[in-house]
Short mmCIF file of C-alpha atoms and ligand atoms in Angstrom, two decimals:
data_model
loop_
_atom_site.label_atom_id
_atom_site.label_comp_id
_atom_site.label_asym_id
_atom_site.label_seq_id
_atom_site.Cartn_x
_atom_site.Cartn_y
_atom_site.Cartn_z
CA UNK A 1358 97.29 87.62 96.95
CA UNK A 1359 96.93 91.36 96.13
CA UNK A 1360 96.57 93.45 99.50
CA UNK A 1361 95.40 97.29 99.25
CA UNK A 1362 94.84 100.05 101.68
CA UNK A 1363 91.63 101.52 102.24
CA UNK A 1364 90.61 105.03 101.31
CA UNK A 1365 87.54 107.32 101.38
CA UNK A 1366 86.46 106.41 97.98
CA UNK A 1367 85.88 102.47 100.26
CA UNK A 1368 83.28 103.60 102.74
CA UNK A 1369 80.41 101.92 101.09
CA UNK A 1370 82.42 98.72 100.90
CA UNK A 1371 83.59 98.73 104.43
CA UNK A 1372 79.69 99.35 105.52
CA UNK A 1373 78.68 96.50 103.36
CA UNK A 1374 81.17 94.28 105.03
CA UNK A 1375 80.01 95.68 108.23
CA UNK A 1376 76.53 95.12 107.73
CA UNK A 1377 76.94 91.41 106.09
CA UNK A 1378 79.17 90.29 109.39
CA UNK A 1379 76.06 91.44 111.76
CA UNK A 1380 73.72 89.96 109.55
CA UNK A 1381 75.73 86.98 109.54
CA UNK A 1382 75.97 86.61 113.31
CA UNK A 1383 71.61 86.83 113.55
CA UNK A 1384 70.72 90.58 113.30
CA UNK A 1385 68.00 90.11 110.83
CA UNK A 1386 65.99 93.19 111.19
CA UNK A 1387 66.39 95.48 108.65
CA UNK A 1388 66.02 98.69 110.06
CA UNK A 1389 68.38 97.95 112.39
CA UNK A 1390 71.11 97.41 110.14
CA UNK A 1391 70.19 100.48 108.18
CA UNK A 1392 70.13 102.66 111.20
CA UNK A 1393 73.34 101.22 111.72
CA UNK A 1394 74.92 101.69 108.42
CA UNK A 1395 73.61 105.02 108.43
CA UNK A 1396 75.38 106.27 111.89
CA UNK A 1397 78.51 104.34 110.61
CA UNK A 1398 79.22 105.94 107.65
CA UNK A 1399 80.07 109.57 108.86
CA UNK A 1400 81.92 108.20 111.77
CA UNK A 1401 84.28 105.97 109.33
CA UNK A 1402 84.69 108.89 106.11
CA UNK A 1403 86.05 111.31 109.71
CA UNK A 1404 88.02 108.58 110.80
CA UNK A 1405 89.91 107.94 107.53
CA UNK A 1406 90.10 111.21 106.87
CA UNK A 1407 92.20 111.21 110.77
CA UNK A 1408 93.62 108.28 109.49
CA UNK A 1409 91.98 106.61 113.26
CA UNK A 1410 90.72 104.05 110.55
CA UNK A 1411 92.95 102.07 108.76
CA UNK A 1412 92.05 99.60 106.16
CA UNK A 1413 93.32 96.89 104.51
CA UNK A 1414 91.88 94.64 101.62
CA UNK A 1415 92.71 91.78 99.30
CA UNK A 1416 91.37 92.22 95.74
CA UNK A 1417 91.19 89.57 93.01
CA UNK A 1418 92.71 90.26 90.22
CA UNK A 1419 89.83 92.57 88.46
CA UNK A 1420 90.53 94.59 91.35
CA UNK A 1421 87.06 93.36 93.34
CA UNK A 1422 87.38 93.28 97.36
CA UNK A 1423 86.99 89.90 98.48
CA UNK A 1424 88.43 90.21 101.86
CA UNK A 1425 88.67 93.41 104.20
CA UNK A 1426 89.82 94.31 107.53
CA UNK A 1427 89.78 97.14 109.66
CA UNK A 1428 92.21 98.79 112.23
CA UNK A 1429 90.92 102.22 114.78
CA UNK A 1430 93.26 103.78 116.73
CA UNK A 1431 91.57 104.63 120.02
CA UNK A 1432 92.98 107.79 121.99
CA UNK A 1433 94.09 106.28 124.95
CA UNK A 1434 95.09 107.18 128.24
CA UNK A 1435 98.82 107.29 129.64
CA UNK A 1436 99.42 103.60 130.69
CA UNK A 1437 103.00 102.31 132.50
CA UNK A 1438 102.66 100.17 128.94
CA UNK A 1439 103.12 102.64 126.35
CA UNK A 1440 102.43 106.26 127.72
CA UNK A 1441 100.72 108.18 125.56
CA UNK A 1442 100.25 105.67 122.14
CA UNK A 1443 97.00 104.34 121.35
CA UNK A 1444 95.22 100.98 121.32
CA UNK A 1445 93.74 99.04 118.18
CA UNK A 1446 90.71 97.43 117.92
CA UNK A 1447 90.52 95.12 114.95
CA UNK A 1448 86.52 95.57 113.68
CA UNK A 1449 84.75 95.00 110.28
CA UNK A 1450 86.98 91.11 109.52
CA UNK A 1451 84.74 90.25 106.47
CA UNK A 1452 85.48 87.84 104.07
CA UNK A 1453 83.32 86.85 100.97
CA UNK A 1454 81.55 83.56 101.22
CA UNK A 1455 83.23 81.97 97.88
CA UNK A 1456 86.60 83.00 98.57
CA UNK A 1457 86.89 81.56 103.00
CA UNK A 1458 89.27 79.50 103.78
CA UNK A 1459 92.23 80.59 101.67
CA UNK A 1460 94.23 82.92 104.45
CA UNK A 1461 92.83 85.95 103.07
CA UNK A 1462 91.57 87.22 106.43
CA UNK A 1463 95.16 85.66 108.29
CA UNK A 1464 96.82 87.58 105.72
CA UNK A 1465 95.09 90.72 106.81
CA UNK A 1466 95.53 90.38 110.03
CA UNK A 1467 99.27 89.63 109.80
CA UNK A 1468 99.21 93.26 107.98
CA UNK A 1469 97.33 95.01 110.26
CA UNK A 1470 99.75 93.45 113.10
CA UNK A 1471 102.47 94.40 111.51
CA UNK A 1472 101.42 97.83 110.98
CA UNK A 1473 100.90 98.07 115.14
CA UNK A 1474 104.66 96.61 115.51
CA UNK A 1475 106.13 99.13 113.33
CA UNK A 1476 104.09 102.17 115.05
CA UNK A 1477 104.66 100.59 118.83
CA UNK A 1478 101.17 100.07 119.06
CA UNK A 1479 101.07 97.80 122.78
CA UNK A 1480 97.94 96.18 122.59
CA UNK A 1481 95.03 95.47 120.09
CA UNK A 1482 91.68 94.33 121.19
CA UNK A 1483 88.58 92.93 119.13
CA UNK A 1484 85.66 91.50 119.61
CA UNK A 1485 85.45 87.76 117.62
CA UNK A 1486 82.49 85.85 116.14
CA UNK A 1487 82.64 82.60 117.14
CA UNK A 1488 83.43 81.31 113.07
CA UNK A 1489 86.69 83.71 114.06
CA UNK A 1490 87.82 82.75 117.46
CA UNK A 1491 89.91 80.12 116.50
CA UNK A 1492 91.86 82.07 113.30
CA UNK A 1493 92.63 85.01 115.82
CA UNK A 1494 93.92 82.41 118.58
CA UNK A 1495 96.14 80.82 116.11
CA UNK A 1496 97.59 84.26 115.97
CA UNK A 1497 98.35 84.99 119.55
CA UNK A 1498 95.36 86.64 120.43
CA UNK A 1499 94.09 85.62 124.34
CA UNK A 1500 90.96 86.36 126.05
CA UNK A 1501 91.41 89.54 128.75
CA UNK A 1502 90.07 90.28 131.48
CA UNK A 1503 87.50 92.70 130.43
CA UNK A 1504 84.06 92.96 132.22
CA UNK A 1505 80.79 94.52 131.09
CA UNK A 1506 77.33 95.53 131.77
CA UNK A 1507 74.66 95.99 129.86
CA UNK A 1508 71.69 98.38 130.90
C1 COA B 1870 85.83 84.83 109.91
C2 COA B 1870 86.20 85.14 108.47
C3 COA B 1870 86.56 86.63 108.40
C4 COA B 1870 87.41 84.31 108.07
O1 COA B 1870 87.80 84.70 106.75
P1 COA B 1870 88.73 83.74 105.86
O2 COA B 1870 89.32 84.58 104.78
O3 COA B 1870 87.98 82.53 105.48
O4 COA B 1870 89.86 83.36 106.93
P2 COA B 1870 91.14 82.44 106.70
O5 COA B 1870 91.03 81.71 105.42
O6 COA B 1870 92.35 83.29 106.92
O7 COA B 1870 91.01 81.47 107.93
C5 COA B 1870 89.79 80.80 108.19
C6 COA B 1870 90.03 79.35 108.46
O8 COA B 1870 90.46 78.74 107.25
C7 COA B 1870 91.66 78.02 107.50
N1 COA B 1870 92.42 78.07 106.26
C8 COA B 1870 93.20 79.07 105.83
N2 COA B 1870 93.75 78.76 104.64
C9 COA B 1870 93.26 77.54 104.32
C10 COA B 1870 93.41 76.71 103.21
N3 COA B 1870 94.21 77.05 102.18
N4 COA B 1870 92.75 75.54 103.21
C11 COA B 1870 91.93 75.19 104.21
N5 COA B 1870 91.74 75.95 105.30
C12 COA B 1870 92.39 77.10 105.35
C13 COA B 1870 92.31 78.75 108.63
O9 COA B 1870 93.24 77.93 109.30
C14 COA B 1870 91.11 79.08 109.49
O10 COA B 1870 90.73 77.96 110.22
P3 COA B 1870 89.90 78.07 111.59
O11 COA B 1870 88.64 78.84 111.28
O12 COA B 1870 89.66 76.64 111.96
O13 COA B 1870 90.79 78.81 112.54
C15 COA B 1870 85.03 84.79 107.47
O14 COA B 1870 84.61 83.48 107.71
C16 COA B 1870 83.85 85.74 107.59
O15 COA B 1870 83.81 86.78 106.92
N6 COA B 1870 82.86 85.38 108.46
C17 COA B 1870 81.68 86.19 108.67
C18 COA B 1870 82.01 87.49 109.39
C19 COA B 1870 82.84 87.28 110.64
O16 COA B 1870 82.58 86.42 111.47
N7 COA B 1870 83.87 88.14 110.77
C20 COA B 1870 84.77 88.14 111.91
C21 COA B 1870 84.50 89.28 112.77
S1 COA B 1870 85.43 89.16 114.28
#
């Protein structure tokens, strides 16, 4: 398995994934993934270019992604855990239909995790579909105690 780090010239790809993974989870309405495609893209190409936004994909070996992940940095502040380092937030986990269920995304993952060890990152956070609970439990990851309200 071939793993690569993202770069600018991978925003489109990234958005695709990010698009396919809401679509996949029941947003169906169009113009609401476009809208959302369309505020993404500038906030990802001035993230990488901060390198806030890490990426990491396997590619086949043409070179195609078939498997992507992402990793932002969020500014964080001073915490008796790690003062001043920032959090994670896993986002964008996308695999291609054909090629599930062959560790590509646990392989990811295990990068991106790895990355956080060797830069003392304390925590990483995400947000998991219910087809991905189970994958980022067998990695370690445990629900928190976060709350939230929607208005
Ligand atoms: C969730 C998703 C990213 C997983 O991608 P993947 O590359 O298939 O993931 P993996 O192969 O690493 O693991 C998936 C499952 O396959 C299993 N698996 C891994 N290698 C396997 C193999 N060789 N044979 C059989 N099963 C295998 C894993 O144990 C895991 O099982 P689980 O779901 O019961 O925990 C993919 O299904 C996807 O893109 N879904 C739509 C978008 C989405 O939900 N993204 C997550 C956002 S949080």
């Amino acid at each position: 398995m071939t793993i690569t780090r993202a770069t600018l010239t991978d925003v489109e790809t990234i958005t695709t994934h990010r698009r396919a993974i809401f679509f996949e989870t029941g947003y169906r309405d169009e113009r609401q993934l476009n809208d959302m495609c369309a505020g993404f893209r500038p906030w990802l190409r001035s993230r990488i270019s901060t390198q806030e936004y890490l990426g990491w994909f396997v590619v086949d070996p043409e070179g195609k992604v078939v498997s992507g992940l992402g990793l932002w940095l969020m500014d964080w502040p001073a915490h008796v855990i790690g003062p001043g380092l920032p959090r994670a937030n896993i986002l964008n986990v996308y695999t291609r239909p054909e090629s599930r269920r062959q560790g590509m995304a646990r392989a990811l993952i295990v990068s991106a995790l790895e990355w956080c060890r060797d830069h003392r990152i304390p925590r990483i956070r995400l947000n998991a579909t219910e087809q991905a609970r189970g994958l980022y439990q067998s990695l370690g990851f445990q629900p928190t105690n976060e709350m939230q309200l929607r208005i």
